[in-house]
Short mmCIF file of C-alpha atoms in Angstrom, two decimals:
data_model
loop_
_atom_site.label_atom_id
_atom_site.label_comp_id
_atom_site.label_asym_id
_atom_site.label_seq_id
_atom_site.Cartn_x
_atom_site.Cartn_y
_atom_site.Cartn_z
CA MET A 1 38.55 33.82 -29.31
CA THR A 2 41.21 35.08 -31.96
CA ASN A 3 44.63 36.37 -30.77
CA ASN A 4 43.07 39.80 -31.98
CA ASP A 5 40.42 39.40 -29.44
CA ILE A 6 42.86 38.33 -26.79
CA LEU A 7 44.98 41.48 -27.52
CA LYS A 8 42.07 43.89 -27.63
CA LYS A 9 40.83 42.67 -24.19
CA LEU A 10 44.04 43.07 -22.60
CA ARG A 11 44.50 46.52 -24.18
CA VAL A 12 41.27 47.50 -22.68
CA ALA A 13 41.62 45.65 -19.44
CA LEU A 14 44.99 47.26 -18.54
CA LYS A 15 44.19 50.64 -20.48
CA LEU A 16 47.15 50.75 -22.71
CA ARG A 17 47.63 53.07 -25.57
CA ASP A 18 49.37 52.04 -28.77
CA ASP A 19 52.54 53.73 -28.04
CA GLU A 20 52.42 51.80 -24.36
CA ILE A 21 52.07 48.70 -26.39
CA VAL A 22 54.87 49.49 -28.92
CA LYS A 23 56.98 50.04 -25.88
CA ILE A 24 55.96 46.74 -24.48
CA LEU A 25 56.88 45.13 -27.30
CA GLU A 26 60.41 46.53 -27.76
CA LEU A 27 61.22 45.43 -24.29
CA VAL A 28 61.48 41.97 -25.94
CA ASP A 29 63.45 43.62 -28.80
CA PHE A 30 60.07 43.34 -31.41
CA ARG A 31 59.61 46.35 -33.43
CA ILE A 32 56.18 47.24 -34.76
CA SER A 33 55.01 50.37 -35.69
CA LYS A 34 51.46 51.96 -34.54
CA SER A 35 49.91 51.89 -37.61
CA GLU A 36 50.69 47.99 -37.99
CA LEU A 37 49.47 47.53 -34.76
CA GLY A 38 46.44 49.44 -35.49
CA ALA A 39 45.58 46.91 -38.24
CA PHE A 40 45.12 44.14 -35.52
CA PHE A 41 42.24 46.70 -33.70
CA ARG A 42 40.40 47.07 -36.58
CA ASN A 43 37.01 45.34 -37.87
CA GLU A 44 37.46 41.70 -39.63
CA ASP A 45 35.76 43.27 -42.52
CA HIS A 46 37.83 46.44 -42.79
CA PRO A 47 40.30 46.19 -45.70
CA LYS A 48 43.48 46.88 -43.87
CA TYR A 49 42.17 44.58 -41.25
CA MET A 50 45.22 42.29 -40.15
CA GLU A 51 45.44 39.07 -38.19
CA CYS A 52 47.41 38.97 -34.87
CA GLY A 53 49.68 36.03 -35.06
CA ASP A 54 51.08 33.72 -32.42
CA GLN A 55 54.44 35.40 -32.20
CA ILE A 56 53.31 38.89 -32.00
CA LEU A 57 50.83 37.71 -28.96
CA ARG A 58 53.66 35.82 -27.70
CA ASN A 59 55.84 38.76 -27.69
CA PHE A 60 53.27 40.87 -26.23
CA LEU A 61 52.73 38.63 -23.20
CA ASN A 62 56.41 38.41 -22.77
CA GLY A 63 57.14 42.33 -22.59
CA LEU A 64 53.85 42.83 -20.49
CA VAL A 65 55.27 40.62 -17.58
CA ILE A 66 58.47 42.48 -17.81
CA HIS A 67 56.37 45.61 -18.11
CA LEU A 68 54.69 44.98 -14.99
CA ARG A 69 56.89 42.90 -12.83
CA GLY A 70 60.37 44.19 -14.36
CA PRO A 71 63.32 42.32 -15.67
CA MET A 72 64.55 39.26 -14.38
CA PRO A 73 67.41 39.49 -12.01
CA GLU A 74 70.65 38.22 -13.14
CA LYS A 75 71.93 34.46 -11.81
CA GLY A 76 73.84 35.40 -8.65
CA GLU A 77 71.71 38.38 -7.53
CA LYS A 78 69.12 36.26 -6.16
CA GLY A 79 71.19 35.06 -3.41
CA LYS A 80 72.48 38.66 -2.67
CA ALA A 81 68.72 39.84 -2.35
CA LYS A 82 68.23 37.68 0.95
CA LYS A 83 69.74 38.86 4.06
CA GLU A 84 72.64 37.26 5.28
CA ASP A 85 72.21 36.06 9.18
#
């Protein structure tokens, strides 16, 4: 299974549009255009097909964690969230 397959399956499973994927990647300061992203979803025999590299998939997964869970709290905020007795 290639990185392209993983990206495609996550896109379908989470019902994400291209613009949503671009925004998820921006959460981790990774910029990509919708046309560049579209090249990952093309068939392998298409002339404009591009392989999805490890860096892009890694950044997408890190951005997806932030998108679904929210940003990690700063150190010190964790203790403040607990109720004090």
